[in-house]
PDB file of C-alpha atoms in Angstrom:
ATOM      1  CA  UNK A   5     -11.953-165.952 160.390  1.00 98.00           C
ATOM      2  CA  UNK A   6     -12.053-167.458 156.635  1.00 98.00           C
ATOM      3  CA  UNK A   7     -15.209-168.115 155.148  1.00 97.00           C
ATOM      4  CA  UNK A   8     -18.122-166.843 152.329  1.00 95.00           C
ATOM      5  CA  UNK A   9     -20.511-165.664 153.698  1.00 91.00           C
ATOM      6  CA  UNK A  10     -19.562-164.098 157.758  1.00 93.00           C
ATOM      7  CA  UNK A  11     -21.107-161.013 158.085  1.00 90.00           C
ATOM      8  CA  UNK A  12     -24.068-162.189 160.377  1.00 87.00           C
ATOM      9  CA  UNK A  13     -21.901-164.477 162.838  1.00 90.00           C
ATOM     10  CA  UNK A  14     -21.493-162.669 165.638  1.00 91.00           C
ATOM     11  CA  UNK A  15     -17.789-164.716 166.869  1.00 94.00           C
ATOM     12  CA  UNK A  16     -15.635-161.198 166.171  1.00 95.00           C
ATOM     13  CA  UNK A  17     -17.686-158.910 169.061  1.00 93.00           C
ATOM     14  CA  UNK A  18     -17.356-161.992 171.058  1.00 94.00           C
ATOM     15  CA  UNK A  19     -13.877-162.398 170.514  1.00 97.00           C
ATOM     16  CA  UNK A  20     -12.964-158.807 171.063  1.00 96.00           C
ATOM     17  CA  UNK A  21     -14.987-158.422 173.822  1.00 95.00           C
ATOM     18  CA  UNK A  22     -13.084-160.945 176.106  1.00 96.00           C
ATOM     19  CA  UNK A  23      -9.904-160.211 174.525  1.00 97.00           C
ATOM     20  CA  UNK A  24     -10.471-156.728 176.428  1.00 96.00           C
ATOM     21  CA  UNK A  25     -11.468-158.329 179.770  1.00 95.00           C
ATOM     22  CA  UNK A  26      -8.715-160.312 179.826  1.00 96.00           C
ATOM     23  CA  UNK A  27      -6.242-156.942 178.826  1.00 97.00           C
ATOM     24  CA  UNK A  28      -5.372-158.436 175.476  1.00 97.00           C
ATOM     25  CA  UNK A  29      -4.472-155.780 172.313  1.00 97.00           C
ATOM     26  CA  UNK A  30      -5.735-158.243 170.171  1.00 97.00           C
ATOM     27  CA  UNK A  31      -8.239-157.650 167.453  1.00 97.00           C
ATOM     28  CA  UNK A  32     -10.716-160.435 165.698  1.00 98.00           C
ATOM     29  CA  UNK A  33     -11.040-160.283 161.878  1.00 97.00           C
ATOM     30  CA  UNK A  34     -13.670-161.785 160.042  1.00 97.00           C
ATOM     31  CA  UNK A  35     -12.638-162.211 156.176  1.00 97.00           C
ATOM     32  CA  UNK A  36     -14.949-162.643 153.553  1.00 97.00           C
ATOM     33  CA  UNK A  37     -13.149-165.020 150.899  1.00 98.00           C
ATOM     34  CA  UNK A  38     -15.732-165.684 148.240  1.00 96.00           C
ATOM     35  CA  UNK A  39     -14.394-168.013 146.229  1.00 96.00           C
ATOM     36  CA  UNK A  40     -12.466-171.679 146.829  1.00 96.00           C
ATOM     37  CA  UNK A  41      -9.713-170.409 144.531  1.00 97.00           C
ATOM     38  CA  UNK A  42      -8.783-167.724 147.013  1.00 98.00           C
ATOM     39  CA  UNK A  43      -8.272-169.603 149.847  1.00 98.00           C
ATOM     40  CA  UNK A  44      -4.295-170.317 149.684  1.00 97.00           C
ATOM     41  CA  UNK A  45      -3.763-167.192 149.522  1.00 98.00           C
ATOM     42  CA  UNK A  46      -5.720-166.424 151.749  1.00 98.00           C
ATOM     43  CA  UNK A  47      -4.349-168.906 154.327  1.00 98.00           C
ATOM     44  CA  UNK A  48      -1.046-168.013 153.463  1.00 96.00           C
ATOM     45  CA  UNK A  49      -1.920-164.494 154.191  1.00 96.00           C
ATOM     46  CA  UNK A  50      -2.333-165.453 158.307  1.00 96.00           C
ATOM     47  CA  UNK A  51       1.445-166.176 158.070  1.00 94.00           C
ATOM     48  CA  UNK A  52       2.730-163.303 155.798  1.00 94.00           C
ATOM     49  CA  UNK A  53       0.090-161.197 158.256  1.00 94.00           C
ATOM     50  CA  UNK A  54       1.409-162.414 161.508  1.00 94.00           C
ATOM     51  CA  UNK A  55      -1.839-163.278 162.439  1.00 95.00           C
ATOM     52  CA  UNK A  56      -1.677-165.483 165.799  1.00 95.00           C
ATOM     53  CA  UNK A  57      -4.365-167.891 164.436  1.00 97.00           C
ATOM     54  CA  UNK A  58      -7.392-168.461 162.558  1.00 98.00           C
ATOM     55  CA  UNK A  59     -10.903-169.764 162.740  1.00 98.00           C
ATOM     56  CA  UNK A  60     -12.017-171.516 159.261  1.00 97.00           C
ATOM     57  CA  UNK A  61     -15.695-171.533 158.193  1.00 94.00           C
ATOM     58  CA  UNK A  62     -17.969-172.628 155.815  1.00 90.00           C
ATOM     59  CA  UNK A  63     -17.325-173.444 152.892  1.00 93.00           C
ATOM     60  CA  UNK A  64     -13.538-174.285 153.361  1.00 95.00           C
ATOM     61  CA  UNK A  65     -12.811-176.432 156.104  1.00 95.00           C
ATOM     62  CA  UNK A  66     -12.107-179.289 153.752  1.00 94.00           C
ATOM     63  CA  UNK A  67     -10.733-177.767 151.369  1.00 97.00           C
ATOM     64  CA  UNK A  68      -8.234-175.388 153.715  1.00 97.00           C
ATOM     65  CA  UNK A  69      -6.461-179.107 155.174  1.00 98.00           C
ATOM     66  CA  UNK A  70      -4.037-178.796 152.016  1.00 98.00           C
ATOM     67  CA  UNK A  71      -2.775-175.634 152.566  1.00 98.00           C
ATOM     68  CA  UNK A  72      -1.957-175.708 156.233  1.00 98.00           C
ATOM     69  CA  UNK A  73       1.748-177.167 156.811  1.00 98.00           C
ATOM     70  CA  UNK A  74       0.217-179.638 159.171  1.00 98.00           C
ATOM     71  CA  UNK A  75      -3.143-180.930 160.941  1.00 98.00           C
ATOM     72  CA  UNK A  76      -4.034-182.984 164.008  1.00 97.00           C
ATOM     73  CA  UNK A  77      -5.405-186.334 164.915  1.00 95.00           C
ATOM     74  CA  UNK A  78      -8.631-184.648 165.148  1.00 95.00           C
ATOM     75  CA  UNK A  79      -8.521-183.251 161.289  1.00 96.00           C
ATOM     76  CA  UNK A  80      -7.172-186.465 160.175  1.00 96.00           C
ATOM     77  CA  UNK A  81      -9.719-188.316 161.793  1.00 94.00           C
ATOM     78  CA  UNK A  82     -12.834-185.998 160.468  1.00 94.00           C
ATOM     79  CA  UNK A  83     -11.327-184.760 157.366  1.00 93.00           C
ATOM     80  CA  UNK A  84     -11.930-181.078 157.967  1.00 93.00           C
ATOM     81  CA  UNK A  85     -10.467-178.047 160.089  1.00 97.00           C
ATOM     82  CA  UNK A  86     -11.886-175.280 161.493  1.00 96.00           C
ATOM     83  CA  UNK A  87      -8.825-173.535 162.992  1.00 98.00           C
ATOM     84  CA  UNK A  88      -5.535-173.141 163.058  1.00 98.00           C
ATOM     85  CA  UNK A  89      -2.479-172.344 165.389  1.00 98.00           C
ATOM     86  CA  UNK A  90       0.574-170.692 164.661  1.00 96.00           C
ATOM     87  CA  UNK A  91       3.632-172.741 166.038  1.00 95.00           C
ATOM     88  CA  UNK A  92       7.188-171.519 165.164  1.00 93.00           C
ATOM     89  CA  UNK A  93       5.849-170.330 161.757  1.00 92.00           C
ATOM     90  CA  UNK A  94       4.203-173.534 161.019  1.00 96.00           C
ATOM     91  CA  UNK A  95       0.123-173.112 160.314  1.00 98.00           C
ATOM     92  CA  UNK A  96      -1.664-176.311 162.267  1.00 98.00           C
ATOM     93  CA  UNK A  97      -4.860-177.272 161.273  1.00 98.00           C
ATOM     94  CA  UNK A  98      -7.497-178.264 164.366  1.00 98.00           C
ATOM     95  CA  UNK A  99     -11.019-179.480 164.513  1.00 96.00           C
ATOM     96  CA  UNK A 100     -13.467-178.549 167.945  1.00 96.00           C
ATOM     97  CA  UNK A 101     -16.559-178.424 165.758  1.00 93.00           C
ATOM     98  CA  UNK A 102     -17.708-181.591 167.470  1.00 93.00           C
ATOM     99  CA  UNK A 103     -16.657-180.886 170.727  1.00 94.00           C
ATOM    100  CA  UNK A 104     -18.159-177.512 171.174  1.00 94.00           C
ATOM    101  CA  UNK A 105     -22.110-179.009 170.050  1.00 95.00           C
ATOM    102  CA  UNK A 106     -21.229-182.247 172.363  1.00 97.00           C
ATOM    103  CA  UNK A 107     -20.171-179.989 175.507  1.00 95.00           C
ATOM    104  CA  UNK A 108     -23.874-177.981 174.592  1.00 96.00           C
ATOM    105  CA  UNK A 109     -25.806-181.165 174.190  1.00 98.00           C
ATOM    106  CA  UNK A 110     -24.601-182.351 177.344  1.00 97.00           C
ATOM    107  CA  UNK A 111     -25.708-179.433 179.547  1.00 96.00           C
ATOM    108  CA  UNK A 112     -29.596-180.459 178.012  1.00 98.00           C
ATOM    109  CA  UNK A 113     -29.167-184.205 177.478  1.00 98.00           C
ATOM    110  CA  UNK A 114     -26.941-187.129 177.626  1.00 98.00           C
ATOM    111  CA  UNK A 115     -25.662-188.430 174.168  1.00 98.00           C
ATOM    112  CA  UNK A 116     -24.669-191.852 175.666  1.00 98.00           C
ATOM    113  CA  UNK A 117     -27.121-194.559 173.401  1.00 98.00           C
ATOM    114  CA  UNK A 118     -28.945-191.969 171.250  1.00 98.00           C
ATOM    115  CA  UNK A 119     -29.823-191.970 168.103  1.00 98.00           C
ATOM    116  CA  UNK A 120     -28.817-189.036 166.086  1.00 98.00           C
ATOM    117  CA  UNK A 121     -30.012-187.920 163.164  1.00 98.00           C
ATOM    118  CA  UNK A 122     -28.512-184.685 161.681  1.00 98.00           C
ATOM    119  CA  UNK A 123     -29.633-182.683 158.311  1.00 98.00           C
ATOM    120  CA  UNK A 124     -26.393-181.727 155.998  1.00 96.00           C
ATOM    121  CA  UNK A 125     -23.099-182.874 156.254  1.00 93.00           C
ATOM    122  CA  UNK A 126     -20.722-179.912 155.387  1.00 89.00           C
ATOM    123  CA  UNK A 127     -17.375-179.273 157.166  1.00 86.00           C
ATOM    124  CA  UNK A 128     -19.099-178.943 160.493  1.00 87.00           C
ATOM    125  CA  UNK A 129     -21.835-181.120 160.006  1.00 92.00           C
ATOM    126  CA  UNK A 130     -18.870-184.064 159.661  1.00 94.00           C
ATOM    127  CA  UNK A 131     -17.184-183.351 162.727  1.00 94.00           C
ATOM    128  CA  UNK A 132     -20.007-183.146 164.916  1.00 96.00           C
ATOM    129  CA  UNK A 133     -21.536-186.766 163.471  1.00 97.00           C
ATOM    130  CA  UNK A 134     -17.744-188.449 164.680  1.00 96.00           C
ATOM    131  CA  UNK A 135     -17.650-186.527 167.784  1.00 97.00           C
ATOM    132  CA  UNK A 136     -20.952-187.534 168.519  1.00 98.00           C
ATOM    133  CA  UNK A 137     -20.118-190.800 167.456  1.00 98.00           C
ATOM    134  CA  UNK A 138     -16.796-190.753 169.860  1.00 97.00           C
ATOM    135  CA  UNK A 139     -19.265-189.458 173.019  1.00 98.00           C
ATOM    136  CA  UNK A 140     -21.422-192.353 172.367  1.00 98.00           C
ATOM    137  CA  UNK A 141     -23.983-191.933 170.317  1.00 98.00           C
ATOM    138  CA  UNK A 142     -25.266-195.551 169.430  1.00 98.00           C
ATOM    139  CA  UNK A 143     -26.057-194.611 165.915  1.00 98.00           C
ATOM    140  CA  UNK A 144     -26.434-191.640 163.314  1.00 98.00           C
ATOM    141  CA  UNK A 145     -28.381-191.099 160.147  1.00 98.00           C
ATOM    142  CA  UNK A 146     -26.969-188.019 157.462  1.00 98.00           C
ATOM    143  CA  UNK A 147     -29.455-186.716 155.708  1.00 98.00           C
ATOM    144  CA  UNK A 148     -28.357-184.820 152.696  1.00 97.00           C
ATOM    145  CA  UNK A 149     -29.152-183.785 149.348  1.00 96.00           C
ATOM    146  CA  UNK A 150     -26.260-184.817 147.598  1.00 95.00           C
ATOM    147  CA  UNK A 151     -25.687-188.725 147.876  1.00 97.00           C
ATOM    148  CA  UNK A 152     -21.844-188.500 147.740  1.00 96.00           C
ATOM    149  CA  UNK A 153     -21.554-186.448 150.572  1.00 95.00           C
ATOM    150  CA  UNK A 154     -24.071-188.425 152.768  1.00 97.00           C
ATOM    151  CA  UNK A 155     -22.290-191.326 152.066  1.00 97.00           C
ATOM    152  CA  UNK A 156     -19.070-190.835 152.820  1.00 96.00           C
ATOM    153  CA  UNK A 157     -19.428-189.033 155.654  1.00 96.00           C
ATOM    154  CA  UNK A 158     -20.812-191.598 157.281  1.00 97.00           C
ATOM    155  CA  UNK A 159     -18.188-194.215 156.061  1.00 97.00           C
ATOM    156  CA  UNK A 160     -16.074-191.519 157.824  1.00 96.00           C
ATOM    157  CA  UNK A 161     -17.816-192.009 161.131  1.00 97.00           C
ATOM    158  CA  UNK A 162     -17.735-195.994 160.996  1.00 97.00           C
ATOM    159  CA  UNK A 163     -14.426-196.260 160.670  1.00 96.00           C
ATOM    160  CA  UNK A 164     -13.431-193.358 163.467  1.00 96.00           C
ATOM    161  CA  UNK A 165     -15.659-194.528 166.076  1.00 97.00           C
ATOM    162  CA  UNK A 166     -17.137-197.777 165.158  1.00 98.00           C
ATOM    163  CA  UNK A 167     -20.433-196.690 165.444  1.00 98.00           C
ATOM    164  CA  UNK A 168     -23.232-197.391 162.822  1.00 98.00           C
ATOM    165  CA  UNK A 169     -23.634-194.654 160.519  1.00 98.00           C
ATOM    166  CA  UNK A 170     -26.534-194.268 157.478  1.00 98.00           C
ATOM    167  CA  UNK A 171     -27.317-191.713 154.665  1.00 98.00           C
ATOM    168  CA  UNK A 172     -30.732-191.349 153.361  1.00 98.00           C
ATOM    169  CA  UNK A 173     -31.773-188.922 150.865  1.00 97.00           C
ATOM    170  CA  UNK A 174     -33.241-185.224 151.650  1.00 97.00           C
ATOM    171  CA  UNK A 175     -36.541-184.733 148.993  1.00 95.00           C
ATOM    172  CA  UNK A 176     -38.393-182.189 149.879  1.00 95.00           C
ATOM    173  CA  UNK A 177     -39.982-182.086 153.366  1.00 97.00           C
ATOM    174  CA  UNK A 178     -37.909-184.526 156.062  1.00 98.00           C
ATOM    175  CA  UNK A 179     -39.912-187.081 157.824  1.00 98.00           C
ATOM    176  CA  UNK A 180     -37.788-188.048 160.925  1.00 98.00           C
ATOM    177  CA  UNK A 181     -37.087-191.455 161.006  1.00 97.00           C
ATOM    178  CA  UNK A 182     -38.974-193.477 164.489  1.00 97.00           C
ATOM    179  CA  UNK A 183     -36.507-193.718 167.401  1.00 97.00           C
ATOM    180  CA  UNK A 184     -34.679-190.452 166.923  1.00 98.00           C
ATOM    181  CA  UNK A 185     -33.702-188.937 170.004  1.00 98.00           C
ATOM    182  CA  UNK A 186     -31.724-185.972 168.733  1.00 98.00           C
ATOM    183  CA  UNK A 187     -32.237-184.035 165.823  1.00 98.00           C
ATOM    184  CA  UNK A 188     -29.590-182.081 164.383  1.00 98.00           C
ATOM    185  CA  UNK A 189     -29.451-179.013 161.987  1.00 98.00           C
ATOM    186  CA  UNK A 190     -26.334-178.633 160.543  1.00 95.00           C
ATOM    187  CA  UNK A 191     -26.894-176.545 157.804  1.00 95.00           C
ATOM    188  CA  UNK A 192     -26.908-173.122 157.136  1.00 91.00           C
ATOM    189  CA  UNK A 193     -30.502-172.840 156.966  1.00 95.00           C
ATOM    190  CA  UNK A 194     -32.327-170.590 159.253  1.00 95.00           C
ATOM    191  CA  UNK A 195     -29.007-167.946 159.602  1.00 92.00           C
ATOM    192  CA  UNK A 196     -30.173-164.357 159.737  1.00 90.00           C
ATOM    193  CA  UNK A 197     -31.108-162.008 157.605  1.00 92.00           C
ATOM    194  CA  UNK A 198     -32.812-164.780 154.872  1.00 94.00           C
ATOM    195  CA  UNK A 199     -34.695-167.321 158.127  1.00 96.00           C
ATOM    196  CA  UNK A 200     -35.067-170.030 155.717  1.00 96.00           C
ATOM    197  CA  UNK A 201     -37.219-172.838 157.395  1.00 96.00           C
ATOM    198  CA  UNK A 202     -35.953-176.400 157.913  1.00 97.00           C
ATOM    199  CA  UNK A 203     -38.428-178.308 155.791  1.00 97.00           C
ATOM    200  CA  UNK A 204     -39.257-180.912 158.258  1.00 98.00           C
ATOM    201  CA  UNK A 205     -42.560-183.025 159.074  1.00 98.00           C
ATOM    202  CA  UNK A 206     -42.709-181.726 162.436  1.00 98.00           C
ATOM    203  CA  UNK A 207     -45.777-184.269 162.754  1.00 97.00           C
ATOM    204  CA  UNK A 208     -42.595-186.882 162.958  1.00 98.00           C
ATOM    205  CA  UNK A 209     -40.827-185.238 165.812  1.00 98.00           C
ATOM    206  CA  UNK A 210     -42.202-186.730 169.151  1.00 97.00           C
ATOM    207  CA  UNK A 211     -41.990-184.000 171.827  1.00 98.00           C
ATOM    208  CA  UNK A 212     -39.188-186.068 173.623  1.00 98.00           C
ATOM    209  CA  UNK A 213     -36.383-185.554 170.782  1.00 98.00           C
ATOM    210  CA  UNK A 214     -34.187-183.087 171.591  1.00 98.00           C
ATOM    211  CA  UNK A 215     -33.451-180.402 168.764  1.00 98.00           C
ATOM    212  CA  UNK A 216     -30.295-178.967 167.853  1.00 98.00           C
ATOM    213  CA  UNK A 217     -29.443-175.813 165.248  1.00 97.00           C
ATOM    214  CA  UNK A 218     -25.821-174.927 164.831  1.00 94.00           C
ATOM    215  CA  UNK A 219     -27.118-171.708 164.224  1.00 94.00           C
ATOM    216  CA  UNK A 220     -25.151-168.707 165.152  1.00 92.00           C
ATOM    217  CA  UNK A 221     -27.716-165.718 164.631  1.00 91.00           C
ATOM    218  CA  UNK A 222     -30.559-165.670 165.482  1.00 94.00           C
ATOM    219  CA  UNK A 223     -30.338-167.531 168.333  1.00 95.00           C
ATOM    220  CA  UNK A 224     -33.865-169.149 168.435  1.00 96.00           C
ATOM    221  CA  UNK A 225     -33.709-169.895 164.566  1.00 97.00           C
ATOM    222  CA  UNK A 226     -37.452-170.928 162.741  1.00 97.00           C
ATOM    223  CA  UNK A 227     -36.191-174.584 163.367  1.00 98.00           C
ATOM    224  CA  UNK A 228     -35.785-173.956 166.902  1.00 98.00           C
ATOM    225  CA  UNK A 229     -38.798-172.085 167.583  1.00 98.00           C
ATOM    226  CA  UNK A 230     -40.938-175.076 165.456  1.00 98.00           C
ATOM    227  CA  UNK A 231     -38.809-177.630 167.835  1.00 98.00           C
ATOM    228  CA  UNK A 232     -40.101-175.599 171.118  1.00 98.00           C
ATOM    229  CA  UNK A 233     -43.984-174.945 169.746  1.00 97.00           C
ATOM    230  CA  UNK A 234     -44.287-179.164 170.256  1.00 96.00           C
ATOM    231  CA  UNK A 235     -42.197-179.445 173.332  1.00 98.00           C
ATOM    232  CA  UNK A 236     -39.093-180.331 172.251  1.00 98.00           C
ATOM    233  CA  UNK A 237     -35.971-179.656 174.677  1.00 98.00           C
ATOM    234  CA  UNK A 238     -33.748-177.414 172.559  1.00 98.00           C
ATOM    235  CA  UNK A 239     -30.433-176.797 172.070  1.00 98.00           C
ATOM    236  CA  UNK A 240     -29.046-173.374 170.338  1.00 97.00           C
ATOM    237  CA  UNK A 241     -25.897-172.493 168.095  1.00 95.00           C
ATOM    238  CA  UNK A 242     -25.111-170.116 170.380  1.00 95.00           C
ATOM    239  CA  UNK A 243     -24.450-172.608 173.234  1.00 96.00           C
ATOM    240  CA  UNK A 244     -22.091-174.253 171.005  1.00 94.00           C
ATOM    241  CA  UNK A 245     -19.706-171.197 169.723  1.00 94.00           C
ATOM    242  CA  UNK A 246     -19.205-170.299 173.225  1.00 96.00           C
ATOM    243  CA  UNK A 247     -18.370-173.923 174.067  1.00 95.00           C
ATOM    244  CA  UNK A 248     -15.575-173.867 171.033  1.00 95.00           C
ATOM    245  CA  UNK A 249     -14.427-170.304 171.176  1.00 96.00           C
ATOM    246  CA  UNK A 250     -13.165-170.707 174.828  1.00 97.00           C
ATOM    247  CA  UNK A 251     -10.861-173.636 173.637  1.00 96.00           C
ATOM    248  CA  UNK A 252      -9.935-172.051 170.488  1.00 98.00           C
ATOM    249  CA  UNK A 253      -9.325-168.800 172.807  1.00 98.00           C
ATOM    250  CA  UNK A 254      -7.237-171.014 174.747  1.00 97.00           C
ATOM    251  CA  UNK A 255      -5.043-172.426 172.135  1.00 97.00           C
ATOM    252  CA  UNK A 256      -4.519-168.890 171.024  1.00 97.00           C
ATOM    253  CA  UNK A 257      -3.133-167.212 174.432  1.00 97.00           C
ATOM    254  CA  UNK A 258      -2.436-169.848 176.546  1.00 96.00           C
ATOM    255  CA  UNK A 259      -5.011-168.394 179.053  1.00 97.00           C
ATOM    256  CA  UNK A 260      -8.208-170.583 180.507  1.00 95.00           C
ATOM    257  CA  UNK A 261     -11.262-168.376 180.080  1.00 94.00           C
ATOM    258  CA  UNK A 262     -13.902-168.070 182.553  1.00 95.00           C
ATOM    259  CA  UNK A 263     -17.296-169.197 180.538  1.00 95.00           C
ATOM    260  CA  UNK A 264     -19.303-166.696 182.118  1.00 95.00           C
ATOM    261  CA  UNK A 265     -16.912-164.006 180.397  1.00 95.00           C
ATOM    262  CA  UNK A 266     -17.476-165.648 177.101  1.00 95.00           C
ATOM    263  CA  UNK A 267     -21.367-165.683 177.624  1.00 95.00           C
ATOM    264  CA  UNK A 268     -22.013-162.480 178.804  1.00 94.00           C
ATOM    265  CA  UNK A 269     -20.134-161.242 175.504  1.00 94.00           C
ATOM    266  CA  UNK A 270     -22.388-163.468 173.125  1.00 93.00           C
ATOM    267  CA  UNK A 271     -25.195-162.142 174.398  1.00 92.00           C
ATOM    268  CA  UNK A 272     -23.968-158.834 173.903  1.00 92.00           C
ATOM    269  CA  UNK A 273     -22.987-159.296 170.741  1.00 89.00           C
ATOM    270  CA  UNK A 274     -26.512-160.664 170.186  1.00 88.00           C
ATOM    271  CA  UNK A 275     -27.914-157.334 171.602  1.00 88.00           C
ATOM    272  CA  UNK A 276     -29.701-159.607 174.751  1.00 87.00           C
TER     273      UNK A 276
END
């Protein structure tokens, strides 16, 4: 895995822990690029490496897509990757960001007609808001701080899906606009060791919005545990990387992973 920072994300005892149920040799890497200018050579270093793939991570999923040698509908669609498949030397460029938190938001709630609102807009942050979009969201709102970014990520997700896409500006504490049925967090707020708190107006959350974090570690994130003291249904990072890993893990060895294999080494990983 590429990406600044990824010592707390727990996705390499995962990994290896289901590569050795399923009697691979194989051996997940996470590697700690810290600056933008390192990242071709870094990318190019999974093909001089003969890695077999790569996961990409904050912050470089956009700005990996020019380095890979080619990308799918999905990246082309979203504008960012977050991993890639070796094929006959060539490095491809895939997106299941958005499919991994819509397969965990369905096992809570549908998405069908709600209205999303989600907090950042980064690499992952994008992909979810179109695949939400494309499971049928009836309308998002991207709350950033930078204007830019707010806005045209949700141009992006008009013109994929059609759907009705806003950004209003993040000052200071969020106040949740009236209707919103899920709330997302999509930034990196909340990650262990710092815990940062999502500065939201929990007094605008009715009980019946469901609450997302993407999350990784700790599971139950500040956000998540202010989401469950009203009520909220909740829906944890966690949930998500296993959703994604077992299709990345598929891509990667041509094998289709039993989820309960993939959960049972999260939690692990975890140390639940």
């Amino acid at each position: 895995m590429l990406g600044h920072p990824v010592a707390e994300n727990p996705i390499d005892r995962m990994f290896d822990a289901v590569f050795a149920r399923y009697g691979l040799h194989w051996q997940f890497w996470k590697c700690d690029v810290d600056s933008a200018d390192k990242i071709a050579a870094a990318i190019a270093g999974v093909r001089a490496l003969g890695f077999s793939g790569a996961c990409i991570t904050v912050p470089y999923k956009v700005v990996s897509i020019p380095h890979l040698d080619e990308v799918d509908d999905d990246v082309r669609a979203i504008g960012a990757a977050n991993y890639m498949t070796v094929e006959d030397g060539r490095l491809v460029g895939h997106n299941n960001d958005g499919k991994g938190v819509v397969k965990a938001i369905k096992k809570v709630t549908p998405i069908q007609g709600k209205r999303v609102v989600m907090l950042g807009a980064g690499g992952a942050g994008r992909a979810m808001a179109v695949e939400l979009a494309w499971a049928g969201a009836s309308q998002l709102t991207l709350v950033t701080r930078r204007e830019e970014q707010g806005v045209e990520v949700a141009q992006t997700v008009t013109k994929a899906s059609g759907v009705p896409a806003e950004w209003l500006p993040w000052r200071g504490e969020v106040v949740v606009p009236p209707g919103t049925d899920i709330l997302m967090n999509a930034t990196h707020l909340g990650c262990a060791p710092a815990l940062e708190p999502v500065p939201v107006a929990w007094d605008s959350v009715p009980a019946a919005t469901t609450v997302v974090d993407v999350i990784t570690n700790p599971r139950i994130t500040p956000f998540l545990q202010a989401a469950r003291s009203k009520g909220c249904p909740i829906v944890d990072g966690v949930e998500m990387l296993v959703q994604l890993a077992m299709q990345i893990f598929q891509a990667w060895t041509g094998i289709e992973p039993d989820e309960t294999v993939f959960q049972r080494a999260v939690a692990q990983a975890l140390g639940e």
